[in-house]
Coordinates of C-alpha atoms in Angstrom, one line a residue:
X15 CA 0.0 0.0 0.0
X16 CA 2.8 2.4 0.8
X17 CA 4.5 1.7 -2.5
X18 CA 1.3 2.3 -4.4
X19 CA 0.8 5.6 -2.6
X20 CA 4.4 6.6 -3.5
X21 CA 3.8 5.7 -7.1
X22 CA 0.6 7.7 -7.1
X23 CA 2.3 10.7 -5.6
X24 CA 5.1 10.5 -8.2
X25 CA 2.6 10.3 -11.2
X26 CA 0.6 13.2 -9.8
X27 CA 3.8 15.2 -9.3
X28 CA 5.0 14.4 -12.8
X29 CA 1.6 15.2 -14.4
X30 CA 1.3 18.6 -12.7
X31 CA 4.8 19.6 -13.8
X32 CA 4.1 18.4 -17.4
X33 CA 0.9 20.4 -17.6
X34 CA 2.6 23.6 -16.3
X35 CA 5.5 23.1 -18.6
X36 CA 3.3 22.4 -21.6
X37 CA 1.3 25.6 -20.9
X38 CA 4.4 27.7 -20.6
X39 CA 5.8 26.3 -23.8
X40 CA 2.5 26.7 -25.7
X41 CA 2.1 30.4 -24.9
X42 CA 5.7 31.0 -25.7
X43 CA 5.7 29.1 -29.0
X44 CA 2.5 30.5 -30.3
X45 CA 2.3 34.0 -28.8
X46 CA 5.9 35.3 -28.4
X47 CA 8.8 33.0 -29.4
X48 CA 11.2 35.9 -28.4
X49 CA 10.2 35.4 -24.8
X50 CA 12.0 32.0 -24.6
X51 CA 15.3 31.8 -22.7
X52 CA 16.9 34.3 -20.4
X53 CA 16.5 37.5 -22.5
X54 CA 19.7 38.9 -21.3
X55 CA 21.6 38.2 -24.5
X56 CA 18.9 39.9 -26.5
X57 CA 18.9 42.9 -24.3
X58 CA 22.7 43.0 -24.4
X59 CA 22.5 42.9 -28.2
X60 CA 19.8 45.6 -28.4
X61 CA 21.9 47.9 -26.3
X62 CA 24.8 47.2 -28.7
X63 CA 22.7 48.5 -31.6
X64 CA 20.9 45.3 -32.8
X65 CA 17.2 45.8 -33.0
X66 CA 15.9 42.2 -33.6
X67 CA 12.2 41.6 -34.2
X68 CA 9.8 41.5 -31.2
X69 CA 12.6 41.4 -28.5
X70 CA 10.9 44.1 -26.5
X71 CA 7.3 43.9 -27.7
X72 CA 4.3 44.0 -25.2
X73 CA 3.4 40.5 -26.2
X74 CA 6.9 39.4 -25.2
X75 CA 6.5 41.1 -21.9
X76 CA 3.2 39.4 -21.2
X77 CA 4.5 35.9 -22.1
X78 CA 7.7 36.5 -20.2
X79 CA 5.9 37.2 -17.0
X80 CA 3.3 34.3 -17.3
X81 CA 5.8 31.9 -18.7
X82 CA 8.3 32.5 -15.9
X83 CA 5.7 31.8 -13.3
X84 CA 4.6 28.6 -15.0
X85 CA 8.2 27.5 -15.7
X86 CA 9.4 28.0 -12.1
X87 CA 6.2 26.3 -10.8
X88 CA 6.8 23.3 -13.1
X89 CA 9.9 22.4 -11.2
X90 CA 12.4 23.2 -14.0
X91 CA 16.0 23.9 -12.9
X92 CA 15.8 27.5 -13.9
X93 CA 15.5 30.9 -12.3
X94 CA 13.4 34.0 -12.7
X95 CA 16.3 36.4 -12.4
X96 CA 17.3 36.5 -16.1
X97 CA 13.7 36.9 -17.3
X98 CA 13.2 39.7 -14.8
X99 CA 16.0 41.6 -16.5
X100 CA 14.2 41.1 -19.8
X101 CA 10.9 42.1 -18.2
X102 CA 12.4 45.4 -16.9
X103 CA 13.8 46.1 -20.4
X104 CA 10.4 45.5 -22.0
X105 CA 8.6 47.8 -19.6
X106 CA 11.2 50.5 -20.3
X107 CA 10.9 50.0 -24.0
X108 CA 7.1 50.6 -23.8
X109 CA 7.7 53.8 -21.9
X110 CA 10.4 54.8 -24.4
X111 CA 8.1 54.4 -27.4
X112 CA 5.1 56.2 -25.7
X113 CA 3.2 53.0 -25.0
X114 CA 1.7 50.6 -27.5
X115 CA -0.7 51.7 -30.3
X116 CA -1.5 48.1 -31.1
X117 CA -3.0 47.5 -27.6
X118 CA -4.4 51.0 -27.1
X119 CA -1.8 52.1 -24.5
X120 CA -0.3 55.4 -25.5
X121 CA 1.0 58.4 -23.6
X122 CA 1.7 61.5 -25.7
X123 CA 3.8 63.2 -23.1
X124 CA 6.4 60.4 -23.4
X125 CA 6.9 60.9 -27.1
X126 CA 9.8 63.2 -26.5
X127 CA 11.8 60.1 -25.5
X128 CA 11.3 58.5 -28.9
X129 CA 14.9 58.7 -30.0
X130 CA 17.5 56.0 -30.0
X131 CA 19.7 57.6 -27.2
X132 CA 16.9 58.1 -24.7
X133 CA 15.4 54.7 -25.6
X134 CA 18.7 52.9 -24.9
X135 CA 19.0 54.8 -21.6
X136 CA 15.5 53.8 -20.5
X137 CA 16.1 50.1 -21.5
X138 CA 19.4 50.1 -19.6
X139 CA 17.6 51.5 -16.5
X140 CA 14.9 48.8 -16.9
X141 CA 17.5 46.1 -17.0
X142 CA 19.1 47.4 -13.8
X143 CA 15.7 47.6 -12.1
X144 CA 15.1 43.9 -13.1
X145 CA 18.3 42.9 -11.4
X146 CA 17.3 44.9 -8.3
X147 CA 13.9 43.2 -8.1
X148 CA 15.4 39.8 -8.7
X149 CA 18.3 39.9 -6.2
X150 CA 17.2 42.8 -4.0
X151 CA 20.5 44.4 -4.9
X152 CA 20.2 48.0 -6.1
X153 CA 23.9 48.7 -6.3
X154 CA 24.5 45.4 -8.0
X155 CA 21.8 46.3 -10.6
X156 CA 23.7 49.5 -11.5
X157 CA 27.0 47.6 -11.8
X158 CA 25.3 44.8 -13.9
X159 CA 24.1 47.5 -16.3
X160 CA 27.6 48.9 -16.5
X161 CA 29.5 45.7 -16.8
X162 CA 27.3 43.4 -18.7
X163 CA 24.3 45.1 -20.4
X164 CA 25.1 48.4 -22.0
X165 CA 27.7 49.2 -24.6
X166 CA 27.8 53.0 -24.4
X167 CA 28.2 54.2 -20.8
X168 CA 28.4 57.8 -19.7
X169 CA 28.1 59.7 -16.4
X170 CA 24.5 60.8 -17.0
X171 CA 23.5 57.2 -17.4
X172 CA 25.1 56.3 -14.0
X173 CA 22.8 58.5 -11.9
X174 CA 19.8 57.5 -14.0
X175 CA 20.3 53.8 -13.4
X176 CA 21.1 54.6 -9.7
X177 CA 17.9 56.5 -9.2
X178 CA 15.9 53.8 -11.0
X179 CA 17.3 51.0 -8.8
X180 CA 16.8 53.2 -5.7
X181 CA 13.1 53.6 -6.5
X182 CA 12.8 49.9 -7.4
X183 CA 14.4 48.9 -4.0
X184 CA 12.0 51.3 -2.1
X185 CA 8.9 49.9 -3.9
X186 CA 10.1 46.3 -3.3
X187 CA 10.7 47.0 0.4
X188 CA 7.3 48.5 0.7
X189 CA 5.7 45.4 -0.9
X190 CA 7.7 43.1 1.3
X191 CA 6.5 45.0 4.5
X192 CA 3.0 44.8 3.2
X193 CA 3.3 41.0 2.6
X194 CA 4.7 40.2 6.0
X195 CA 1.2 39.4 7.2
X196 CA 1.4 36.2 5.1
X197 CA -1.2 37.2 2.5
X198 CA 1.3 37.1 -0.3
X199 CA 2.5 33.6 0.0
X200 CA 6.3 33.3 0.1
X201 CA 6.9 36.8 -1.4
X202 CA 7.4 38.6 1.9
X203 CA 10.0 36.2 3.3
X204 CA 13.6 37.2 3.9
X205 CA 13.5 41.0 3.7
X206 CA 15.9 42.9 1.5
X207 CA 18.8 40.7 2.6
X208 CA 17.8 37.3 1.2
X209 CA 20.5 35.2 2.7
X210 CA 21.8 37.0 5.8
X211 CA 25.0 35.3 7.0
X212 CA 26.5 38.4 8.7
X213 CA 26.3 36.8 12.2
X214 CA 29.2 34.5 11.5
X215 CA 32.8 35.6 12.3
X216 CA 34.9 35.2 9.1
X217 CA 38.5 34.4 9.8
X218 CA 40.8 32.6 7.5
X219 CA 44.4 31.4 7.2
X220 CA 46.8 30.8 4.3
X221 CA 45.5 27.3 4.0
X222 CA 42.0 28.6 3.6
X223 CA 43.1 31.0 0.9
X224 CA 44.8 28.1 -1.0
X225 CA 41.5 26.2 -0.8
X226 CA 39.7 29.2 -2.2
X227 CA 42.1 29.6 -5.0
X228 CA 41.7 25.9 -5.8
X229 CA 37.9 26.4 -5.8
X230 CA 38.3 29.3 -8.2
X231 CA 40.4 27.2 -10.6
X232 CA 37.8 24.3 -10.5
X233 CA 34.9 26.8 -10.8
X234 CA 36.6 28.3 -13.9
X235 CA 37.1 24.9 -15.5
X236 CA 33.6 23.7 -14.7
X237 CA 32.1 27.1 -15.8
X238 CA 34.0 26.9 -19.2
X239 CA 32.8 23.3 -19.6
X240 CA 29.2 24.5 -18.8
X241 CA 29.4 27.1 -21.5
X242 CA 30.8 24.6 -24.0
X243 CA 27.9 22.2 -23.4
X244 CA 25.3 25.0 -23.4
X245 CA 26.5 26.0 -26.9
X246 CA 26.4 22.4 -28.2
X247 CA 23.0 21.7 -26.6
X248 CA 21.4 24.9 -27.9
X249 CA 22.5 24.1 -31.4
X250 CA 20.8 20.7 -31.2
X251 CA 17.7 22.3 -29.7
X252 CA 17.7 24.9 -32.5
X253 CA 17.3 22.1 -35.1
X254 CA 14.3 20.8 -33.2
X255 CA 12.7 24.2 -32.6
X256 CA 12.9 25.0 -36.3
X257 CA 10.4 22.2 -37.0
X258 CA 7.6 24.2 -35.5
X259 CA 5.7 25.0 -32.3
X260 CA 4.4 21.4 -31.6
X261 CA 8.0 20.2 -31.5
X262 CA 8.9 22.9 -29.1
X263 CA 6.1 21.9 -26.7
X264 CA 6.9 18.2 -27.0
X265 CA 10.5 18.8 -26.2
X266 CA 9.6 21.0 -23.2
X267 CA 7.3 18.4 -21.8
X268 CA 9.9 15.7 -22.3
X269 CA 12.5 17.8 -20.4
X270 CA 9.9 18.3 -17.7
X271 CA 9.4 14.6 -17.3
X272 CA 13.1 14.0 -17.1
X273 CA 13.4 16.7 -14.4
X274 CA 10.5 15.2 -12.4
X275 CA 12.1 11.7 -12.6
X276 CA 15.5 13.1 -11.6
X277 CA 14.3 15.1 -8.6
X278 CA 11.8 12.5 -7.3
X279 CA 14.0 9.5 -8.1
X280 CA 17.2 10.8 -6.5
X281 CA 15.3 12.0 -3.4
X282 CA 13.7 8.5 -3.1
X283 CA 17.2 6.9 -3.1
X284 CA 18.6 9.3 -0.5
X285 CA 18.9 7.9 3.0
X286 CA 17.0 9.5 5.9
X287 CA 19.0 11.6 8.3
X288 CA 18.3 12.1 12.0
X289 CA 17.1 15.6 12.9
X290 CA 19.6 17.8 14.8
X291 CA 18.9 17.3 18.5
X292 CA 18.8 21.0 19.3
X293 CA 15.8 21.6 17.0
X294 CA 12.2 21.5 18.2
X295 CA 10.0 18.7 16.8
X296 CA 7.9 21.2 14.8
X297 CA 10.9 22.4 12.9
X298 CA 12.4 19.0 11.9
X299 CA 11.0 17.5 9.8
X300 CA 9.4 20.7 8.3
X301 CA 5.6 20.9 8.2
X302 CA 4.4 23.3 5.5
X303 CA 5.5 24.6 2.1
X304 CA 8.9 25.9 3.0
X305 CA 11.7 25.0 5.4
X306 CA 15.0 23.3 5.7
X307 CA 14.1 19.7 6.6
X308 CA 11.8 17.9 4.3
X309 CA 10.3 14.6 5.6
X310 CA 9.7 12.9 2.2
X311 CA 8.5 9.5 3.7
X312 CA 11.2 9.4 6.4
X313 CA 10.1 8.3 9.9
X314 CA 9.5 10.7 12.7
X315 CA 12.6 12.6 13.8
X316 CA 14.3 12.2 10.4
X317 CA 14.5 14.2 7.2
X318 CA 15.6 13.6 3.6
X319 CA 18.6 15.8 2.8
X320 CA 18.2 15.6 -1.0
X321 CA 14.5 16.4 -0.8
X322 CA 15.3 19.4 1.3
X323 CA 17.2 20.8 -1.7
X324 CA 15.1 19.5 -4.6
X325 CA 11.7 20.0 -3.2
X326 CA 12.2 23.5 -1.9
X327 CA 11.9 27.0 -3.4
X328 CA 15.0 28.2 -5.1
X329 CA 15.6 30.8 -2.4
X330 CA 15.2 28.2 0.4
X331 CA 17.5 25.7 -1.4
X332 CA 20.2 28.4 -1.7
X333 CA 19.6 29.4 1.9
X334 CA 20.1 25.9 3.1
X335 CA 23.4 25.7 1.3
X336 CA 24.6 29.1 2.5
X337 CA 23.6 28.5 6.1
X338 CA 26.4 28.3 8.6
X339 CA 26.9 25.9 11.5
X340 CA 25.2 23.1 9.5
X341 CA 28.2 20.9 8.6
X342 CA 26.3 17.7 9.4
X343 CA 23.0 18.5 7.6
X344 CA 24.3 17.6 4.1
X345 CA 26.8 14.8 3.6
X346 CA 29.2 14.2 0.8
X347 CA 26.9 11.9 -1.0
X348 CA 24.0 14.4 -0.9
X349 CA 26.1 17.3 -2.1
X350 CA 27.8 15.3 -4.9
X351 CA 24.4 13.9 -6.1
X352 CA 22.8 17.3 -6.0
X353 CA 25.7 19.0 -7.8
X354 CA 25.6 16.5 -10.6
X355 CA 21.8 16.7 -10.9
X356 CA 21.6 20.5 -10.9
X357 CA 24.6 20.9 -13.2
X358 CA 23.0 18.4 -15.7
X359 CA 19.5 19.7 -15.4
X360 CA 20.6 23.2 -15.8
X361 CA 22.3 22.3 -19.1
X362 CA 19.4 20.4 -20.7
X363 CA 16.7 22.9 -19.4
X364 CA 18.2 26.1 -20.8
X365 CA 17.0 26.3 -24.4
X366 CA 13.5 24.8 -24.1
X367 CA 10.7 27.1 -25.1
X368 CA 10.1 28.7 -21.7
X369 CA 11.5 31.8 -20.1
X370 CA 14.5 30.6 -18.2
X371 CA 17.4 32.1 -16.4
X372 CA 20.9 30.7 -15.7
X373 CA 21.6 32.5 -12.4
X374 CA 19.8 29.9 -10.2
X375 CA 21.2 26.7 -11.7
X376 CA 24.7 28.3 -11.7
X377 CA 24.4 29.5 -8.1
X378 CA 23.0 26.1 -6.9
X379 CA 25.7 24.2 -8.7
X380 CA 28.4 26.5 -7.3
X381 CA 27.1 26.5 -3.8
X382 CA 26.8 22.7 -3.6
X383 CA 30.2 22.2 -5.2
X384 CA 31.8 24.8 -2.8
X385 CA 30.2 23.1 0.2
X386 CA 31.4 19.7 -1.1
X387 CA 35.0 21.1 -1.4
X388 CA 34.7 22.5 2.1
X389 CA 33.7 19.1 3.6
X390 CA 36.3 17.1 1.6
X391 CA 39.3 19.4 2.4
X392 CA 38.1 20.1 6.0
X393 CA 39.2 23.7 5.9
X394 CA 38.8 26.0 8.9
X395 CA 36.2 28.0 7.1
X396 CA 32.5 27.1 7.6
X397 CA 31.1 25.0 4.8
X398 CA 28.4 27.6 4.3
X399 CA 31.0 30.2 3.5
X400 CA 32.5 27.7 1.1
X401 CA 29.1 27.5 -0.6
X402 CA 29.1 31.3 -1.1
X403 CA 32.6 31.3 -2.5
X404 CA 31.7 28.3 -4.7
X405 CA 28.7 30.2 -6.1
X406 CA 30.9 33.1 -6.9
X407 CA 33.5 30.9 -8.6
X408 CA 30.8 29.4 -10.9
X409 CA 29.2 32.7 -11.7
X410 CA 32.7 34.0 -12.7
X411 CA 33.4 30.9 -14.7
X412 CA 30.1 31.0 -16.7
X413 CA 29.1 34.6 -17.0
X414 CA 32.6 36.2 -16.7
X415 CA 31.2 39.1 -14.6
X416 CA 33.3 40.2 -11.6
X417 CA 32.4 43.6 -10.0
X418 CA 28.6 43.2 -10.4
X419 CA 28.6 39.6 -9.2
X420 CA 30.8 40.5 -6.2
X421 CA 28.4 43.3 -5.1
X422 CA 25.3 41.3 -5.8
X423 CA 26.6 38.5 -3.5
X424 CA 27.5 40.9 -0.8
X425 CA 24.0 42.5 -0.9
X426 CA 22.5 39.0 -0.9
X427 CA 24.5 37.8 2.1
X428 CA 25.2 41.0 4.0
X429 CA 28.7 39.7 4.9
X430 CA 31.3 42.4 4.0
X431 CA 34.0 40.3 5.6
X432 CA 33.8 37.9 2.7
X433 CA 34.7 40.6 0.2
X434 CA 38.4 39.6 -0.2
X435 CA 37.6 35.9 -0.7
X436 CA 34.9 36.7 -3.3
X437 CA 37.1 39.1 -5.2
X438 CA 39.9 36.6 -5.3
X439 CA 37.8 33.6 -6.4
X440 CA 36.0 35.7 -9.1
X441 CA 39.4 36.9 -10.6
X442 CA 40.8 33.3 -10.5
X443 CA 37.7 31.7 -12.0
X444 CA 37.3 34.3 -14.8
X445 CA 40.9 34.1 -15.7
X446 CA 40.9 30.3 -16.0
X447 CA 37.6 30.2 -17.9
X448 CA 38.7 32.9 -20.4
X449 CA 41.5 30.6 -21.5
X450 CA 38.9 28.3 -23.1
X451 CA 35.9 30.2 -24.3
X452 CA 33.8 33.3 -24.0
X453 CA 31.1 34.1 -21.4
X454 CA 27.8 32.3 -21.8
X455 CA 25.8 35.4 -22.9
X456 CA 28.5 36.3 -25.5
X457 CA 28.3 32.7 -26.9
X458 CA 24.5 32.8 -27.1
X459 CA 24.6 36.2 -28.9
X460 CA 27.0 34.7 -31.5
X461 CA 25.0 31.5 -31.8
X462 CA 21.8 33.4 -32.5
X463 CA 23.6 35.2 -35.3
X464 CA 23.1 38.7 -33.8
X465 CA 25.7 41.1 -35.3
X466 CA 27.3 42.1 -32.0
X467 CA 30.2 44.5 -32.2
X468 CA 33.0 43.7 -29.7
X469 CA 35.1 46.3 -27.9
X470 CA 38.2 45.5 -29.9
X471 CA 38.3 44.9 -33.7
X472 CA 39.0 41.3 -34.8
X473 CA 42.5 40.5 -35.8
X474 CA 41.4 39.8 -39.4
X475 CA 40.6 43.5 -39.9
X476 CA 44.1 44.8 -39.2
X477 CA 45.4 44.0 -42.7
X478 CA 42.4 45.4 -44.6
X479 CA 41.1 48.8 -45.5
X480 CA 37.5 50.1 -45.6
X481 CA 37.1 49.6 -49.4
X482 CA 38.1 45.9 -49.2
X483 CA 34.7 44.9 -47.7
X484 CA 32.4 47.1 -49.8
X485 CA 29.8 45.0 -51.7
X486 CA 28.2 45.8 -55.0
X487 CA 27.6 49.1 -56.6
X488 CA 26.3 51.7 -54.2
X489 CA 22.6 52.8 -54.7
X490 CA 22.2 56.5 -54.4
X491 CA 19.5 59.1 -54.8
X492 CA 19.7 62.6 -56.2
X493 CA 18.8 65.4 -53.8
X494 CA 15.7 66.1 -55.8
X495 CA 14.6 62.7 -57.2
X496 CA 11.7 61.4 -59.3
X497 CA 9.1 59.7 -57.1
X498 CA 8.9 56.6 -59.3
X499 CA 12.7 56.1 -59.0
X500 CA 12.5 56.2 -55.2
X501 CA 9.6 53.8 -55.0
X502 CA 11.1 51.3 -57.4
X503 CA 14.4 51.4 -55.6
X504 CA 12.7 50.8 -52.2
X505 CA 10.8 47.8 -53.7
X506 CA 13.8 46.0 -55.2
X507 CA 16.2 46.5 -52.3
X508 CA 16.1 46.0 -48.6
X509 CA 18.6 48.6 -47.7
X510 CA 17.8 51.0 -44.8
X511 CA 20.2 53.8 -45.7
X512 CA 20.9 55.6 -49.0
X513 CA 23.5 58.3 -49.9
X514 CA 22.1 61.4 -51.4
X515 CA 24.1 63.1 -54.1
X516 CA 23.9 66.8 -54.9
X517 CA 24.0 67.2 -58.7
X518 CA 23.3 69.8 -61.3
X519 CA 21.6 72.3 -61.2
X520 CA 22.0 72.4 -57.4
X521 CA 25.8 71.9 -57.4
X522 CA 28.5 72.5 -60.0
X523 CA 29.8 68.9 -59.7
X524 CA 28.4 65.8 -58.0
X525 CA 29.0 65.8 -54.2
X526 CA 27.8 63.9 -51.2
X527 CA 24.8 65.8 -49.8
X528 CA 24.1 63.3 -46.9
X529 CA 22.3 60.1 -46.0
X530 CA 18.6 59.4 -46.0
X531 CA 16.8 56.5 -44.2
X532 CA 14.3 54.1 -45.8
X533 CA 11.7 54.7 -43.1
X534 CA 12.0 58.5 -43.5
X535 CA 11.6 58.2 -47.3
X536 CA 8.3 56.2 -46.9
X537 CA 6.9 58.8 -44.5
X538 CA 7.9 61.6 -46.9
X539 CA 6.3 59.9 -49.8
X540 CA 3.1 59.3 -47.8
X541 CA 3.0 63.0 -47.2
X542 CA 2.9 63.6 -50.9
X543 CA 4.8 66.9 -51.0
X544 CA 5.5 66.4 -54.7
X545 CA 6.4 68.9 -57.5
X546 CA 6.0 68.6 -61.3
X547 CA 9.6 69.9 -61.8
X548 CA 12.8 69.1 -60.1
X549 CA 13.0 72.0 -57.7
X550 CA 13.7 72.5 -53.9
X551 CA 10.6 72.7 -51.8
X552 CA 12.2 73.3 -48.4
X553 CA 11.5 72.0 -45.0
X554 CA 8.6 74.4 -44.3
X555 CA 6.5 72.9 -47.1
X556 CA 7.2 69.4 -45.9
X557 CA 6.3 70.1 -42.3
X558 CA 3.0 71.7 -43.2
X559 CA 1.7 68.3 -43.9
X560 CA 3.9 66.2 -41.6
X561 CA 4.8 66.3 -37.9
X562 CA 8.4 65.8 -36.8
X563 CA 7.1 62.9 -34.6
X564 CA 5.9 61.1 -37.8
X565 CA 9.5 60.3 -38.5
X566 CA 10.1 58.8 -35.1
X567 CA 11.0 55.1 -35.0
X568 CA 8.1 52.7 -34.6
X569 CA 8.2 50.7 -31.4
X570 CA 8.4 46.9 -31.1
X571 CA 4.6 46.6 -30.9
X572 CA 4.0 48.8 -34.0
X573 CA 4.3 48.1 -37.7
X574 CA 6.1 50.6 -39.9
X575 CA 4.4 51.5 -43.2
X576 CA 5.7 49.5 -46.2
X577 CA 6.3 51.0 -49.6
X578 CA 3.5 48.9 -51.2
X579 CA 1.0 50.6 -48.9
X580 CA 1.5 54.0 -50.4
X581 CA -1.0 53.6 -53.2
X582 CA 0.6 56.2 -55.5
X583 CA -1.0 57.1 -58.9
X584 CA 0.9 57.0 -62.2
X585 CA 0.8 60.8 -62.2
X586 CA 2.4 61.0 -58.8
X587 CA 5.1 58.5 -59.8
X588 CA 6.2 60.9 -62.6
X589 CA 6.5 63.9 -60.2
X590 CA 9.6 64.9 -58.1
X591 CA 10.3 64.9 -54.3
X592 CA 12.8 67.1 -52.5
X593 CA 15.0 64.9 -50.2
X594 CA 16.8 67.8 -48.5
X595 CA 14.4 68.2 -45.6
X596 CA 14.9 64.6 -44.4
X597 CA 18.6 64.1 -45.3
X598 CA 21.2 63.9 -42.6
X599 CA 23.6 66.6 -44.0
X600 CA 26.5 65.5 -41.8
X601 CA 26.9 61.7 -42.1
X602 CA 30.0 60.0 -40.7
X603 CA 32.5 59.2 -43.5
X604 CA 35.8 57.5 -43.8
X605 CA 38.4 57.5 -46.6
X606 CA 38.6 54.3 -48.7
X607 CA 42.1 53.5 -47.5
X608 CA 41.4 53.9 -43.8
X609 CA 42.2 50.8 -41.7
X610 CA 39.2 48.6 -41.3
X611 CA 40.0 48.0 -37.7
X612 CA 40.0 51.7 -37.0
X613 CA 36.8 52.1 -38.9
X614 CA 35.2 49.3 -36.8
X615 CA 36.2 51.0 -33.5
X616 CA 34.8 54.3 -34.8
X617 CA 31.6 52.6 -35.9
X618 CA 31.1 51.0 -32.5
X619 CA 32.1 53.9 -30.3
X620 CA 29.8 56.3 -32.1
X621 CA 26.9 53.9 -32.2
X622 CA 26.4 54.2 -36.0
X623 CA 24.2 52.3 -38.3
X624 CA 25.8 53.5 -41.6
X625 CA 29.2 54.8 -42.5
X626 CA 29.9 56.3 -45.9
X627 CA 33.2 55.4 -47.7
X628 CA 34.4 58.3 -49.8
X629 CA 37.3 58.3 -52.4
X630 CA 40.8 59.4 -51.5
X631 CA 41.3 61.3 -54.8
X632 CA 39.1 63.7 -56.7
X633 CA 37.5 63.0 -60.0
X634 CA 35.7 59.9 -58.8
X635 CA 32.1 59.3 -57.6
X636 CA 31.5 61.2 -54.4
X637 CA 30.7 58.0 -52.4
X638 CA 32.0 54.5 -53.0
X639 CA 29.8 52.6 -50.7
X640 CA 28.3 52.2 -47.3
X641 CA 29.6 50.2 -44.3
X642 CA 27.0 48.7 -42.0
X643 CA 27.3 46.5 -39.0
X644 CA 27.2 43.4 -41.2
X645 CA 30.5 44.4 -42.9
X646 CA 32.4 44.3 -39.6
X647 CA 31.4 40.8 -38.7
X648 CA 34.5 38.5 -38.7
X649 CA 32.6 35.6 -40.2
X650 CA 31.6 37.8 -43.2
X651 CA 35.2 39.1 -43.7
X652 CA 36.7 35.7 -43.5
X653 CA 34.2 34.5 -46.1
X654 CA 35.4 37.2 -48.5
X655 CA 39.1 36.4 -48.0
X656 CA 39.0 32.7 -46.9
X657 CA 42.3 32.0 -48.8
X658 CA 44.2 34.9 -47.2
X659 CA 42.9 35.2 -43.6
X660 CA 43.2 32.4 -41.1
X661 CA 42.1 32.0 -37.6

């Protein structure tokens, strides 16, 4: 009878998890595929200048929130921290674009922020607020935005992110205080300091420092190995996900079944441990939803150590590992089994069609491994402190963040005495891991094919000049162009920027007038400020019919007008349009023989989308071509010169 009840409980547990996982995958696959995964690589790429489709759309925000709740509830080995960064960025993007016309949420007073600079600043602040809400670490949120998220940092952005995280922390603290009555479930537990270990006295010797260095080396190796397997597994998952939404859902449900079998099966095989004698009977084994000592079919006065880690909330599982004075609670077998299980489940879970973060699997893996090292080596440090240092080593080895992770861990644990050890282990683990591969977010950005510009130009650019990577004859417009010529060019090409050439009778010789964007051309044509002869009309005539805000970039939830929607007549196609009012008269240009590496650094540092290449000598066309982000990608350059350039 007991075995039948255990089987019944296991099947019910597995079925509930599968239903929750399938629901999360369904809304993600059908409503917002961009909501899958962490979202941090996409936010990082957007702040680098890559505006991929639907990354920050309201539908992505909705699915991200609901999917995160369902995914965590389904028992997956994932966290909500990464998705919360993406959630904060989506909310900021909605504010930056004045709301959402598609869903009837618009605020005209915010339209003054509808430019690329302010929008990037708002999204950076949103990402910092997401870290603050996830880890209750306002200063860590600012440093995360500085170290990992944004590409262009300046002093004004520092105080903006700081003020945002301060407000976020105040609101969070107010909600926590309100929820202390118990009406909000587990939300109000823990206060702003989630894992307070400040009561312990931290003293360490040279032997302890050697053990910490060893832990940093091992954390760097295992972190680099984790990144390697994540890359390989995501590529396999990508092949399955390309087959369609049903395959995404089936794969997610299958991983849910594997996770349920692993957590339930491993806990069933774990031996029961007697409760610590100093604890009251009501506290061990735990009665209720949360606590350190799960009974899991053990007799009275005993608890199941593995179940206390697997069948707990993420916060309580981390708190169990970080807790001090508990050397006897988790044995070597328990820690080793939990480490292998979490490490493996974290690998196979990331990449399924649900919003999922990597922070929690990495922290749990590092904490269990650190505690295991502390027990095996028998150092003078408390095993709970080893768990904190182990979590830091794994975070440094996988994500390659140092300053922000250090401050986040200090804000989580409230133990400033651990600062030297955390700094040391982060430096060691990052240095070791950098010898093998890049950070996990950089690898995901590259795997998704997002054209991310690195800080330093690739080595393959040093022997090339700007004109070497120009492709095809450049497509230009005259400063006063025939409407039909503009429409036909927009229809047959997908380019987003076109050089404008000043020609006779407006200039004695052809010269570069500036650069015009595709979206601005469509808005101008829709305004129908045409003339029957090629003459200048001036900006005043254009802005009698059009508002400057009509040229603002359409947000993620909106749809920009296409050229086929203009419905121009044959008579209008034979008329002329003056491009001077919408032309950028001072585009960034480089000479054709400029080093491609220097051009790449200039392109990135200035946050450009287009860079015109001009001739070195007179008597030639005023512009030779346009460099875009694609032209600076090492893969593209090596494809052009595969017989010359080597890795």
